[in-house]
mmCIF file of C-alpha atoms in Angstrom:
data_model
loop_
_atom_site.group_PDB
_atom_site.id
_atom_site.type_symbol
_atom_site.label_atom_id
_atom_site.label_comp_id
_atom_site.label_asym_id
_atom_site.label_seq_id
_atom_site.Cartn_x
_atom_site.Cartn_y
_atom_site.Cartn_z
ATOM 1 C CA UNK M 1 47.765 151.182 -48.394
ATOM 2 C CA UNK M 2 47.209 154.529 -49.753
ATOM 3 C CA UNK M 3 46.179 153.752 -53.400
ATOM 4 C CA UNK M 4 44.727 150.550 -54.700
ATOM 5 C CA UNK M 5 45.507 151.266 -58.239
ATOM 6 C CA UNK M 6 49.040 152.381 -57.803
ATOM 7 C CA UNK M 7 49.737 149.118 -55.610
ATOM 8 C CA UNK M 8 48.395 146.904 -58.247
ATOM 9 C CA UNK M 9 50.752 148.556 -60.995
ATOM 10 C CA UNK M 10 53.717 148.656 -58.738
ATOM 11 C CA UNK M 11 53.115 145.109 -57.549
ATOM 12 C CA UNK M 12 53.259 143.758 -61.129
ATOM 13 C CA UNK M 13 56.063 145.637 -61.916
ATOM 14 C CA UNK M 14 57.936 144.499 -58.837
ATOM 15 C CA UNK M 15 57.036 140.700 -59.484
ATOM 16 C CA UNK M 16 58.334 140.889 -62.910
ATOM 17 C CA UNK M 17 61.594 142.701 -61.720
ATOM 18 C CA UNK M 18 62.299 140.300 -58.946
ATOM 19 C CA UNK M 19 62.034 137.280 -61.148
ATOM 20 C CA UNK M 20 64.041 138.839 -63.964
ATOM 21 C CA UNK M 21 66.861 139.544 -61.443
ATOM 22 C CA UNK M 22 66.642 135.875 -60.099
ATOM 23 C CA UNK M 23 64.780 136.453 -56.934
ATOM 24 C CA UNK M 24 61.872 133.953 -55.841
ATOM 25 C CA UNK M 25 58.861 134.778 -53.476
ATOM 26 C CA UNK M 26 58.777 132.634 -50.437
ATOM 27 C CA UNK M 27 55.977 134.277 -48.652
ATOM 28 C CA UNK M 28 53.449 136.993 -49.809
ATOM 29 C CA UNK M 29 50.216 137.699 -48.286
ATOM 30 C CA UNK M 30 47.983 139.401 -46.046
ATOM 31 C CA UNK M 31 46.653 136.488 -43.979
ATOM 32 C CA UNK M 32 48.835 136.903 -41.081
ATOM 33 C CA UNK M 33 48.135 135.181 -37.712
ATOM 34 C CA UNK M 34 49.722 136.559 -34.766
ATOM 35 C CA UNK M 35 51.107 134.477 -31.967
ATOM 36 C CA UNK M 36 52.483 137.190 -30.250
ATOM 37 C CA UNK M 37 52.744 140.789 -31.091
ATOM 38 C CA UNK M 38 51.015 143.071 -33.656
ATOM 39 C CA UNK M 39 51.233 141.710 -37.271
ATOM 40 C CA UNK M 40 51.899 143.693 -40.265
ATOM 41 C CA UNK M 41 49.047 143.832 -42.550
ATOM 42 C CA UNK M 42 50.978 142.530 -45.278
ATOM 43 C CA UNK M 43 54.263 140.396 -45.375
ATOM 44 C CA UNK M 44 56.640 139.570 -48.217
ATOM 45 C CA UNK M 45 59.606 137.447 -48.240
ATOM 46 C CA UNK M 46 61.828 136.809 -51.146
ATOM 47 C CA UNK M 47 64.998 134.476 -51.511
ATOM 48 C CA UNK M 48 67.988 135.260 -53.556
ATOM 49 C CA UNK M 49 71.063 133.403 -54.227
ATOM 50 C CA UNK M 50 73.222 135.979 -52.546
ATOM 51 C CA UNK M 51 73.043 139.286 -50.503
ATOM 52 C CA UNK M 52 74.938 140.796 -53.364
ATOM 53 C CA UNK M 53 72.263 139.732 -55.895
ATOM 54 C CA UNK M 54 69.509 140.994 -53.808
ATOM 55 C CA UNK M 55 71.476 144.446 -53.211
ATOM 56 C CA UNK M 56 72.332 144.620 -56.806
ATOM 57 C CA UNK M 57 68.483 144.385 -57.780
ATOM 58 C CA UNK M 58 67.525 146.501 -54.717
ATOM 59 C CA UNK M 59 69.916 149.328 -55.634
ATOM 60 C CA UNK M 60 69.620 149.026 -59.428
ATOM 61 C CA UNK M 61 66.098 148.157 -61.092
ATOM 62 C CA UNK M 62 64.020 148.430 -57.921
ATOM 63 C CA UNK M 63 65.428 151.933 -57.170
ATOM 64 C CA UNK M 64 63.482 153.738 -59.869
ATOM 65 C CA UNK M 65 60.130 151.657 -58.427
ATOM 66 C CA UNK M 66 60.423 153.054 -54.860
ATOM 67 C CA UNK M 67 58.727 156.610 -55.708
ATOM 68 C CA UNK M 68 55.598 154.340 -57.111
ATOM 69 C CA UNK M 69 55.716 152.363 -53.824
ATOM 70 C CA UNK M 70 55.709 155.408 -51.617
ATOM 71 C CA UNK M 71 52.597 156.426 -53.481
ATOM 72 C CA UNK M 72 50.818 153.142 -52.790
ATOM 73 C CA UNK M 73 51.917 152.562 -49.350
ATOM 74 C CA UNK M 74 51.796 154.754 -46.124
ATOM 75 C CA UNK M 75 54.953 152.784 -44.755
ATOM 76 C CA UNK M 76 57.355 150.421 -45.656
ATOM 77 C CA UNK M 77 59.896 148.382 -43.693
ATOM 78 C CA UNK M 78 62.442 146.341 -45.613
ATOM 79 C CA UNK M 79 65.157 144.073 -44.260
ATOM 80 C CA UNK M 80 67.852 141.792 -45.556
ATOM 81 C CA UNK M 81 68.800 138.677 -43.580
ATOM 82 C CA UNK M 82 71.269 136.087 -44.390
ATOM 83 C CA UNK M 83 69.514 132.691 -44.491
ATOM 84 C CA UNK M 84 70.335 129.296 -43.101
ATOM 85 C CA UNK M 85 72.467 127.065 -45.320
ATOM 86 C CA UNK M 86 70.555 124.114 -46.558
#
């Protein structure tokens, strides 16, 4: 993390944006236990109704938030993965 204040502001904006777009947090935290390999300092996993819904949010409302994210974090890794059917 580069800037704690920017991180707090960005986090609030992103959380509201995800909820508004229909996404839900599944995992969000920093207390990560490594079983193998080096863990990230923070991990966030969200769930979406579809990959299209995620992409619409990521390329839409979230796009304008990315510059603020870049001021708050040194590096970011983001991935999208299709889930297992219920």
